[in-house]
XYZ file of N, CA and C in Angstrom:
333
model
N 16.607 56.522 51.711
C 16.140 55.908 50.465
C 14.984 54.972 50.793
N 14.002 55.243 49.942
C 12.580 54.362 50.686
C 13.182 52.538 50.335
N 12.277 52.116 50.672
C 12.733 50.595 50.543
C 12.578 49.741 49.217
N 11.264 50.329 48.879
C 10.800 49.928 47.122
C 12.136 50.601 46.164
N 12.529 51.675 46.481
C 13.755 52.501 45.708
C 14.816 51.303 45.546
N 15.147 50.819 47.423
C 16.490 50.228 47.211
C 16.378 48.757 46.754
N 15.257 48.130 46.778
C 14.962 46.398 45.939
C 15.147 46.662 44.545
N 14.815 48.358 43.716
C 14.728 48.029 42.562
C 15.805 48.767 41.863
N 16.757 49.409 42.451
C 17.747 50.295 41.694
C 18.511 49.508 41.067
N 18.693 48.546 41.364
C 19.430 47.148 40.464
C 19.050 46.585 39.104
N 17.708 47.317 39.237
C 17.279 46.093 38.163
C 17.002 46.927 37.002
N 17.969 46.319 36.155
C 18.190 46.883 34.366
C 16.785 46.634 33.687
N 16.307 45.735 33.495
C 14.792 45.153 32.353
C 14.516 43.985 33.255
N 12.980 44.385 33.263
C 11.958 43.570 33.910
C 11.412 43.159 32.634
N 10.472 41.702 32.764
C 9.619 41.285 31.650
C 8.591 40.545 32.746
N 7.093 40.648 32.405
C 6.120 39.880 33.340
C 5.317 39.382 32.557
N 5.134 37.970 32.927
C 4.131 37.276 32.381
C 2.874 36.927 33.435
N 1.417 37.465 33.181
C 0.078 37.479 33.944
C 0.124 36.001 33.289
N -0.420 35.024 33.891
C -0.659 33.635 34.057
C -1.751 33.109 35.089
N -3.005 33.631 34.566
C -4.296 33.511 35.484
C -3.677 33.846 37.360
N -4.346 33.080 38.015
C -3.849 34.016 39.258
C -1.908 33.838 39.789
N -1.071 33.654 38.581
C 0.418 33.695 39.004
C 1.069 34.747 37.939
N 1.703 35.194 38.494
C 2.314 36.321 37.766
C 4.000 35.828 38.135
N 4.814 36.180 36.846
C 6.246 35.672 36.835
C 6.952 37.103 36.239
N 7.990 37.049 37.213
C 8.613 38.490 36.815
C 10.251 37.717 36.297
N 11.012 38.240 35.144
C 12.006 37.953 35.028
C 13.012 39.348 35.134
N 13.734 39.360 36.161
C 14.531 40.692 36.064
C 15.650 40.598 35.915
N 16.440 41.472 35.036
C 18.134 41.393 34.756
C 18.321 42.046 36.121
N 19.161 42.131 36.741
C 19.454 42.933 37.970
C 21.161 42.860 37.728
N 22.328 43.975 38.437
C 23.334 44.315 38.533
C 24.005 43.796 39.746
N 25.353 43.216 39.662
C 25.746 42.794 41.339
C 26.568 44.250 41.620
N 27.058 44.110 42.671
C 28.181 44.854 42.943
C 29.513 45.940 42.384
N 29.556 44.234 41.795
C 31.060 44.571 40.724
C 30.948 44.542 39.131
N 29.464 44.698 38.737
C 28.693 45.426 37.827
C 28.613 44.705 36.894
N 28.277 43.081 36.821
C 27.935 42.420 36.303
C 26.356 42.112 35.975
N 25.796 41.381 34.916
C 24.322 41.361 35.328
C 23.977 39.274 35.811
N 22.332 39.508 36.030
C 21.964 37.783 36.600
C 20.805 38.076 36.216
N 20.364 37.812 36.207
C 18.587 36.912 36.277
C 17.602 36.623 37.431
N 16.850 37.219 37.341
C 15.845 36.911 38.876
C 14.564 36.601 38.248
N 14.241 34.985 38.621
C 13.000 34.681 37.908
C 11.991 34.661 38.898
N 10.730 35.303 39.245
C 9.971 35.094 40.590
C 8.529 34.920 40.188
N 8.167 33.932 40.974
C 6.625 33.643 40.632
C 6.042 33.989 41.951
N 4.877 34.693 41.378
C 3.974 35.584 42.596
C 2.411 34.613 42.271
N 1.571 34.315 43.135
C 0.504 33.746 43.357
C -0.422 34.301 44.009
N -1.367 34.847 43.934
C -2.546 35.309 44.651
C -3.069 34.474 45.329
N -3.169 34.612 46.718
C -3.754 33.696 47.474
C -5.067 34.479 48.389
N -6.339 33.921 48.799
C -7.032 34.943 49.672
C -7.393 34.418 50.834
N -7.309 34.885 51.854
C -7.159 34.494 53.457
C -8.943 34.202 53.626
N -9.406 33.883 54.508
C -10.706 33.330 54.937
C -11.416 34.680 55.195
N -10.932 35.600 55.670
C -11.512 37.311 55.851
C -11.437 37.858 53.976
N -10.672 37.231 53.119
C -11.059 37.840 51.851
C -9.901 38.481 51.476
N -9.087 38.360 52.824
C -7.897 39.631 52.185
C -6.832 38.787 51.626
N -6.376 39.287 49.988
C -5.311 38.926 49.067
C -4.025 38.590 49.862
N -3.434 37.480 49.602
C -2.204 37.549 49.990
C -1.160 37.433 48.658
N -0.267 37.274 49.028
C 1.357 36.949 47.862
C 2.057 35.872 48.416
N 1.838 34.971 47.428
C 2.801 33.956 47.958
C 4.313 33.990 46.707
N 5.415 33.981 47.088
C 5.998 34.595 46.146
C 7.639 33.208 46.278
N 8.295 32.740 44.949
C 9.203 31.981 44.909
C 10.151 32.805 44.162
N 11.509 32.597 44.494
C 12.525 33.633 43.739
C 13.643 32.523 43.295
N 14.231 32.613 42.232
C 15.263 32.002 42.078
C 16.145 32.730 41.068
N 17.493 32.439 41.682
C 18.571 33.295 40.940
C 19.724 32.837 39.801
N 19.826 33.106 38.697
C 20.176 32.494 37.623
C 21.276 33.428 37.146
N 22.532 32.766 37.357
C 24.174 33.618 36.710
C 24.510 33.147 35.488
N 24.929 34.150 34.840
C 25.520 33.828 33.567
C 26.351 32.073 33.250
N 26.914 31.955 34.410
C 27.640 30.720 33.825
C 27.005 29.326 34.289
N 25.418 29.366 34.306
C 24.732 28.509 34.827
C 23.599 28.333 33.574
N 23.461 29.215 32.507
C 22.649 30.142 31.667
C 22.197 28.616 30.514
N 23.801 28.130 29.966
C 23.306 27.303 28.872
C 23.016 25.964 29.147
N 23.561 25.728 30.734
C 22.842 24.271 31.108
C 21.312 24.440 31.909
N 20.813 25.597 32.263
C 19.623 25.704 32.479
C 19.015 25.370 31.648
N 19.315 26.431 30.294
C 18.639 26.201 29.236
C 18.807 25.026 28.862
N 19.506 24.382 28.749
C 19.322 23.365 28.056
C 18.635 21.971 28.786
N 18.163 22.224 29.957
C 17.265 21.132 31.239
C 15.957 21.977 30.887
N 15.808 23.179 31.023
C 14.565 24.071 30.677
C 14.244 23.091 29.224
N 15.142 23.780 28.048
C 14.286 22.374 26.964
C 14.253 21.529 26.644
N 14.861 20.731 27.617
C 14.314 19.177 27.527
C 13.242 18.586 28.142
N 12.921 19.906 29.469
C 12.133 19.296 30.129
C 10.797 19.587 29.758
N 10.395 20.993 28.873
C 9.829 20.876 28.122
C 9.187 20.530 27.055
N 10.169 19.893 26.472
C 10.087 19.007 25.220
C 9.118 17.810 25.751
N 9.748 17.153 26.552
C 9.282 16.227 27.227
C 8.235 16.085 27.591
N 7.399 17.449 28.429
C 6.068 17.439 28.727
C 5.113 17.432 27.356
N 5.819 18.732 26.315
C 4.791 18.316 25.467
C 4.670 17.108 24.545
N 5.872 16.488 24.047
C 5.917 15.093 23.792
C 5.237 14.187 24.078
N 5.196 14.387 25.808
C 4.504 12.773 25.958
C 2.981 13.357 26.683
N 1.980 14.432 26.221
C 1.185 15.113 26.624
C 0.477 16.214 25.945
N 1.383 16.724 24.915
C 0.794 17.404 23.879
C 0.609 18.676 24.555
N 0.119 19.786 24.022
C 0.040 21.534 24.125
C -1.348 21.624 24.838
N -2.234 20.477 25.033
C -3.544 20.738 25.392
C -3.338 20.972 26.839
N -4.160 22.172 27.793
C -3.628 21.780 29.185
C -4.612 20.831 29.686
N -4.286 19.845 30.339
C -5.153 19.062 31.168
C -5.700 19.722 32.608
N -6.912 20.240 32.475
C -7.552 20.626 34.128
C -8.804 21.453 34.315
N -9.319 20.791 34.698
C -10.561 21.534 35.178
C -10.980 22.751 35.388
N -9.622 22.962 35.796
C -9.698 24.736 36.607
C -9.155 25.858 35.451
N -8.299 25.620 34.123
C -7.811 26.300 33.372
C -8.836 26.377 32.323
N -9.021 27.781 32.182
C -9.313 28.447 31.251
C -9.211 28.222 29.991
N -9.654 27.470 28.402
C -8.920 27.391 27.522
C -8.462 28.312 26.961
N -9.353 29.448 26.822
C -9.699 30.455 26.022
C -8.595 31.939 26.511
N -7.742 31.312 27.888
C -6.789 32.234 28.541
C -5.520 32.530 27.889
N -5.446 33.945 27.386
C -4.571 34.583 26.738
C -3.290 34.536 27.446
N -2.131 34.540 27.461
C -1.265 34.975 28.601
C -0.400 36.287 27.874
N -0.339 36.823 28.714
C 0.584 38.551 27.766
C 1.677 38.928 28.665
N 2.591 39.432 27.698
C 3.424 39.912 28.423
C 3.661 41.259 28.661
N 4.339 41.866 29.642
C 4.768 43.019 29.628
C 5.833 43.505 29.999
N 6.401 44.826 30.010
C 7.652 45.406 29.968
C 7.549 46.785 30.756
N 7.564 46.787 32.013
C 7.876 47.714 33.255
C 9.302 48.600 32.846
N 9.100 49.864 32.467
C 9.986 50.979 32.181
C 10.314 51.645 33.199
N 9.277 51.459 34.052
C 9.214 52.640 34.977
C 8.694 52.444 36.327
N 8.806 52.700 37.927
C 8.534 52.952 39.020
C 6.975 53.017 38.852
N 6.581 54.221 38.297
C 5.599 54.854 38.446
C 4.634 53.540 37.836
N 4.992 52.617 36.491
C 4.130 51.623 36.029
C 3.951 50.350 36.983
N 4.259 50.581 37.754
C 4.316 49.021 39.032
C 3.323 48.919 40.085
């Protein structure tokens, strides 16, 4: 079984969000004993001094019975930023005019 086969036979629905050079994948994935979790991973384009792309990549794993106190630190802590900071992004380097989109990977062949 190639190796890309066996990282992804687990995983029920992918969703990706492009976020200028970071890309965030959220995947339902299956354990064992055929339950599902959450795999949230942020990928970063990085480029080496020769030019060549790298991946810098963070993974974190999220179980059902961890789900409504995430969420509920996820929106506070959000709340919070835009509260005391507002929706505008502050930075030099961001784009205003940057769309962010999502998408929905069906398939091997779309990756």
């Amino acid at each position: 079984m190639s190796e890309y086969k066996e990282r992804h036979e687990n995983e029920i629905f992918t969703k990706v969000l492009k976020a200028g050079r970071r890309t965030y994948f959220f995947d339902v994935r299956e354990t064992k004993a055929g339950d599902y979790y959450l795999t949230i991973t942020e990928s970063k384009k990085n480029f080496g001094e020769n030019g060549e792309a790298t991946f810098e990549k963070h993974k974190i794993y999220l179980y059902k019975e961890d789900f409504k106190s995430f969420q509920e630190m996820f929106n506070e802590s959000t709340d919070f930023i835009i509260n005391e900071k507002g929706e505008d992004v502050i930075s030099e380097k961001h784009d205003k005019d940057f769309k962010s989109r999502t998408y929905t990977i069906d398939s091997d062949e779309e990756v």
